[in-house]
Amino acid sequence: MKIFSNPGEMKHELSHCKDREIGFVPTMGALHKGHISLIKKSIAENDITVVSIFVNATQFNDPEDFKKYPNNLDNDINILEPLNVNYLFAPEHNLLYNDNYLYRIIETTFSKELCGAQREGHFEGVLTVVMKLLNIVNPRRAYFGEKDFQQYKLIKGMVEAFHMNVEIIPSPTIRENDGLALSSRNLLLSGEDRKKAAKFPELLMSGQSDKEVNSQLEEEGFKVNYIKTLNGRRFGAVTLGKVRLIDNVKK
Ligand code: AMP
């Protein structure tokens, strides 16, 4: 696996692979089985797989949340090597944001709902970094988890809106045995909260109304950000301790 941190060098290297199909999996690291499922899909469907690891400061509305986001590049490299990933792109912030974030991608409607209503500027940061990464890697296909369904939809919409030459491919949510969706943030839960966290997907999947789910979660000690059914999917975001968890299930 070759590792690049300079966007110009990464772009130059991949420009030599024009006759081969590139699959791309953007991540923020602290890799787990959810990320690995996307990476395996990319390896199966493409000639070359590029994984990026970049904890993107511009999508964190809370600086404390950014500071405590898990970060262990050496461990991630050890996970990626045996999977036969071809390239790891782990860019430096200042080189990726060479414009100092003066230029941004903004979606005006769906990005203001659900997580966007709670986290100001979040999707602006997400869409901007994904646009930068896609322009550097220039993949044929890019893979996104349904765990972050709103993010997947917004990225797919961006690619269509800007007539970009990449296919955005969704991949199903990978869960722990007790139903909790795998997330890098799960590492931050206390032992007791980790046990309690399984109630969140359980109630999302239940036949109860959004309102009932909301009040049951509150009774269990969750702080509920939102529980909302939209277009045949129930979306939820909760905080347990200081850890924010999101999930969604098909209804
Ligand atoms: P992150 O590192 O959290 O930004 O996630 C990187 C990619 O992995 C995103 O497309 C996520 O939706 C996806 N992902 C994260 N957790 C899971 C999961 N449990 N199952 C499937 N995909 C996931």
Coordinates of C-alpha atoms and ligand atoms in Angstrom, one line a residue:
M1 CA 0.0 0.0 0.0
K2 CA 1.4 3.4 -1.0
I3 CA 0.7 6.3 1.3
F4 CA 0.3 9.9 0.2
S5 CA -0.3 13.1 2.2
N6 CA 0.2 15.6 -0.5
P7 CA -2.9 16.2 -2.7
G8 CA -0.8 17.2 -5.8
E9 CA 1.4 14.1 -5.5
M10 CA -1.7 11.8 -5.0
K11 CA -3.4 13.3 -8.0
H12 CA -0.3 12.9 -10.1
E13 CA 0.2 9.3 -9.1
L14 CA -3.4 8.4 -9.9
S15 CA -3.4 10.2 -13.2
H16 CA -1.2 7.3 -14.5
C17 CA -4.0 4.8 -13.8
K18 CA -6.4 6.2 -16.4
D19 CA -6.9 2.9 -18.1
R20 CA -7.9 1.2 -14.8
E21 CA -11.1 1.7 -12.8
I22 CA -10.5 3.4 -9.4
G23 CA -12.8 2.7 -6.4
F24 CA -12.6 5.3 -3.6
V25 CA -13.6 5.0 0.1
P26 CA -13.4 8.2 2.1
T27 CA -13.2 7.8 5.9
M28 CA -12.2 9.7 9.0
G29 CA -10.2 6.7 10.3
A30 CA -10.5 4.7 13.5
L31 CA -11.4 2.0 11.1
H32 CA -13.9 -0.7 12.0
K33 CA -16.0 -3.5 10.2
G34 CA -18.3 -0.9 8.7
H35 CA -15.5 0.8 6.9
I36 CA -14.0 -2.6 6.0
S37 CA -17.3 -3.6 4.3
L38 CA -17.1 -0.6 2.0
I39 CA -13.4 -1.3 1.3
K40 CA -14.1 -4.9 0.4
K41 CA -16.9 -3.9 -2.0
S42 CA -14.6 -1.4 -3.7
I43 CA -11.8 -4.0 -4.1
A44 CA -14.3 -6.5 -5.6
E45 CA -15.7 -4.0 -8.1
N46 CA -12.6 -2.0 -9.2
D47 CA -9.0 -2.5 -10.4
I48 CA -7.6 -0.1 -7.8
T49 CA -8.8 0.9 -4.4
V50 CA -8.0 4.2 -2.7
V51 CA -8.9 4.8 0.9
S52 CA -8.7 8.2 2.5
I53 CA -8.3 9.0 6.2
F54 CA -8.9 12.6 7.1
V55 CA -10.7 13.9 10.2
N56 CA -12.3 16.9 8.5
A57 CA -12.3 19.9 10.9
T58 CA -14.8 21.9 8.8
Q59 CA -17.6 19.5 9.4
F60 CA -17.4 19.6 13.2
N61 CA -19.6 22.4 14.6
D62 CA -18.2 21.6 18.1
P63 CA -14.4 22.0 18.5
E64 CA -14.5 19.7 21.6
D65 CA -16.0 17.0 19.5
F66 CA -13.3 17.4 16.9
K67 CA -10.5 17.3 19.6
K68 CA -11.7 14.0 21.0
Y69 CA -12.5 12.3 17.7
P70 CA -10.5 9.0 17.8
N71 CA -7.3 9.1 15.8
N72 CA -4.8 6.3 15.3
L73 CA -3.2 6.2 11.9
D74 CA -0.7 3.5 12.7
N75 CA -3.4 1.1 13.8
D76 CA -5.5 2.0 10.7
I77 CA -2.5 1.3 8.4
N78 CA -2.2 -2.2 10.1
I79 CA -5.9 -2.8 9.3
L80 CA -5.6 -1.7 5.6
E81 CA -2.3 -3.5 4.7
P82 CA -3.7 -7.1 4.7
L83 CA -6.9 -6.0 2.8
N84 CA -4.7 -5.2 -0.2
V85 CA -5.7 -1.6 -0.5
N86 CA -3.6 0.0 -3.2
Y87 CA -3.4 3.6 -1.9
L88 CA -4.0 5.4 1.4
F89 CA -4.5 9.1 1.1
A90 CA -4.1 10.9 4.4
P91 CA -3.9 14.5 3.5
E92 CA -2.5 17.4 5.5
H93 CA -5.2 19.9 6.4
N94 CA -3.4 23.0 5.0
L95 CA -2.6 21.3 1.7
L96 CA -6.2 20.1 1.3
Y97 CA -7.7 23.4 2.4
N98 CA -5.2 25.5 0.3
D99 CA -8.0 28.1 -0.1
N100 CA -8.4 28.4 3.7
Y101 CA -12.0 27.2 3.3
L102 CA -13.0 30.3 1.3
Y103 CA -14.7 28.1 -1.3
R104 CA -17.5 25.9 -0.2
I105 CA -20.3 23.6 -1.5
I106 CA -23.7 24.4 -0.2
E107 CA -26.9 22.5 -0.5
T108 CA -29.9 24.6 0.5
T109 CA -32.7 22.3 1.5
F110 CA -32.2 18.7 2.7
S111 CA -28.9 19.7 4.4
K112 CA -30.8 21.9 6.8
E113 CA -33.0 19.0 8.0
L114 CA -32.2 16.2 10.5
C115 CA -28.5 16.4 11.4
G116 CA -28.2 19.7 9.5
A117 CA -30.8 21.3 11.7
Q118 CA -28.7 20.5 14.8
R119 CA -25.2 20.9 13.4
E120 CA -24.7 24.2 11.7
G121 CA -22.3 24.1 8.7
H122 CA -21.9 20.3 9.1
F123 CA -22.9 19.3 5.6
E124 CA -21.2 22.3 4.0
G125 CA -18.0 20.9 5.5
V126 CA -18.8 17.3 4.3
L127 CA -19.8 18.3 0.8
T128 CA -16.8 20.6 0.4
V129 CA -14.3 17.9 1.5
V130 CA -15.9 15.2 -0.6
M131 CA -15.7 17.5 -3.6
K132 CA -12.0 18.1 -3.0
L133 CA -11.3 14.4 -2.4
L134 CA -13.2 13.3 -5.5
N135 CA -11.3 15.8 -7.7
I136 CA -8.0 14.6 -6.4
V137 CA -8.7 10.8 -6.7
N138 CA -10.9 11.0 -9.7
P139 CA -12.5 7.6 -9.1
R140 CA -15.0 5.7 -11.3
R141 CA -16.9 4.7 -8.1
A142 CA -17.1 6.0 -4.6
Y143 CA -18.6 4.1 -1.6
F144 CA -20.7 5.5 1.2
G145 CA -22.4 3.8 4.2
E146 CA -26.2 3.9 4.6
K147 CA -25.5 4.4 8.3
D148 CA -25.0 8.1 7.3
F149 CA -28.0 8.0 4.9
Q150 CA -28.5 11.8 4.8
Q151 CA -24.8 12.3 3.9
Y152 CA -25.0 9.6 1.2
K153 CA -28.1 11.3 -0.3
L154 CA -26.5 14.8 -0.3
I155 CA -23.3 13.5 -1.9
K156 CA -25.3 11.7 -4.6
G157 CA -27.2 14.9 -5.2
M158 CA -24.1 16.9 -5.4
V159 CA -22.5 14.6 -8.0
E160 CA -25.7 14.8 -10.1
A161 CA -26.0 18.6 -9.7
F162 CA -22.4 19.2 -10.9
H163 CA -22.5 16.5 -13.6
M164 CA -19.5 14.7 -12.1
N165 CA -18.1 11.6 -13.6
V166 CA -18.4 9.2 -10.6
E167 CA -20.9 6.7 -9.4
I168 CA -21.9 7.0 -5.8
I169 CA -22.6 3.6 -4.3
P170 CA -24.4 3.0 -1.0
S171 CA -23.5 0.1 1.3
P172 CA -25.6 -1.4 4.1
T173 CA -25.1 -0.5 7.8
I174 CA -22.9 -3.0 9.6
R175 CA -24.1 -3.6 13.2
E176 CA -22.7 -5.2 16.4
N177 CA -24.4 -8.4 17.7
D178 CA -26.8 -6.3 19.9
G179 CA -27.8 -4.1 16.9
L180 CA -25.8 -1.0 17.6
A181 CA -24.4 0.4 14.3
L182 CA -20.6 0.3 14.2
S183 CA -19.2 3.8 14.6
S184 CA -15.8 5.2 15.5
R185 CA -17.6 7.2 18.2
N186 CA -18.7 4.0 20.0
L187 CA -15.1 3.8 21.4
L188 CA -16.0 6.9 23.4
L189 CA -19.0 5.4 25.2
S190 CA -18.5 4.3 28.9
G191 CA -19.1 0.6 29.6
E192 CA -22.6 1.3 31.0
D193 CA -23.6 3.6 28.1
R194 CA -22.3 1.1 25.6
K195 CA -24.8 -1.5 27.0
K196 CA -27.6 1.0 27.0
A197 CA -26.8 2.1 23.4
A198 CA -28.4 -1.0 21.9
K199 CA -31.9 0.4 22.9
F200 CA -31.4 3.0 20.3
P201 CA -31.5 0.7 17.2
E202 CA -34.0 -1.5 18.9
L203 CA -36.5 1.3 19.3
L204 CA -35.9 2.7 15.8
M205 CA -36.7 -0.7 14.4
S206 CA -39.8 -1.1 16.6
G207 CA -43.4 -0.6 15.3
Q208 CA -43.9 2.4 17.7
S209 CA -44.5 5.9 16.5
D210 CA -41.7 8.5 16.3
K211 CA -43.2 10.2 19.3
E212 CA -43.3 7.0 21.4
V213 CA -39.8 6.1 20.4
N214 CA -38.6 9.6 21.4
S215 CA -40.2 9.4 24.9
Q216 CA -39.0 5.9 25.6
L217 CA -35.4 6.9 24.7
E218 CA -35.7 9.8 27.1
E219 CA -37.0 7.5 29.8
E220 CA -33.9 5.3 29.3
G221 CA -31.6 8.3 29.8
F222 CA -30.8 9.3 26.2
K223 CA -30.9 12.9 25.2
V224 CA -32.9 12.8 21.9
N225 CA -31.8 15.2 19.1
Y226 CA -34.5 14.0 16.7
I227 CA -36.5 10.9 15.7
K228 CA -38.2 11.4 12.4
T229 CA -39.6 9.2 9.6
L230 CA -39.0 10.5 6.1
N231 CA -39.6 8.8 2.8
G232 CA -39.9 5.3 4.3
R233 CA -36.9 5.6 6.6
R234 CA -36.8 6.3 10.3
F235 CA -33.9 8.6 11.2
G236 CA -32.6 9.2 14.7
A237 CA -29.8 11.1 16.6
V238 CA -29.3 10.8 20.3
T239 CA -26.6 11.8 22.8
L240 CA -25.5 9.3 25.5
G241 CA -23.1 10.9 28.0
K242 CA -21.3 13.2 25.7
V243 CA -21.3 10.9 22.7
R244 CA -23.6 11.6 19.7
L245 CA -25.0 8.6 17.9
I246 CA -26.9 8.5 14.7
D247 CA -28.7 5.7 12.9
N248 CA -31.6 5.1 10.5
V249 CA -33.6 2.1 9.5
K250 CA -36.0 1.2 6.6
K251 CA -39.6 1.3 7.7
Ligands
AMP1 P1 -16.6 7.9 8.9 O1 -15.2 7.5 9.1 O2 -17.5 7.7 10.1 O3 -16.7 9.3 8.2 O4 -17.3 6.9 7.8 C1 -16.7 6.7 6.6 C2 -17.6 5.9 5.7 O5 -17.9 4.7 6.3 C3 -19.0 6.6 5.5 O6 -19.4 6.4 4.2 C4 -19.9 6.0 6.5 O7 -21.2 6.0 6.2 C5 -19.4 4.5 6.4 N1 -19.7 3.8 7.7 C6 -19.5 4.2 9.0 N2 -20.0 3.3 9.8 C7 -20.6 2.4 9.1 C8 -21.3 1.2 9.4 N3 -21.6 0.8 10.6 N4 -21.8 0.4 8.4 C9 -21.6 0.8 7.1 N5 -20.9 1.9 6.7 C10 -20.4 2.7 7.7

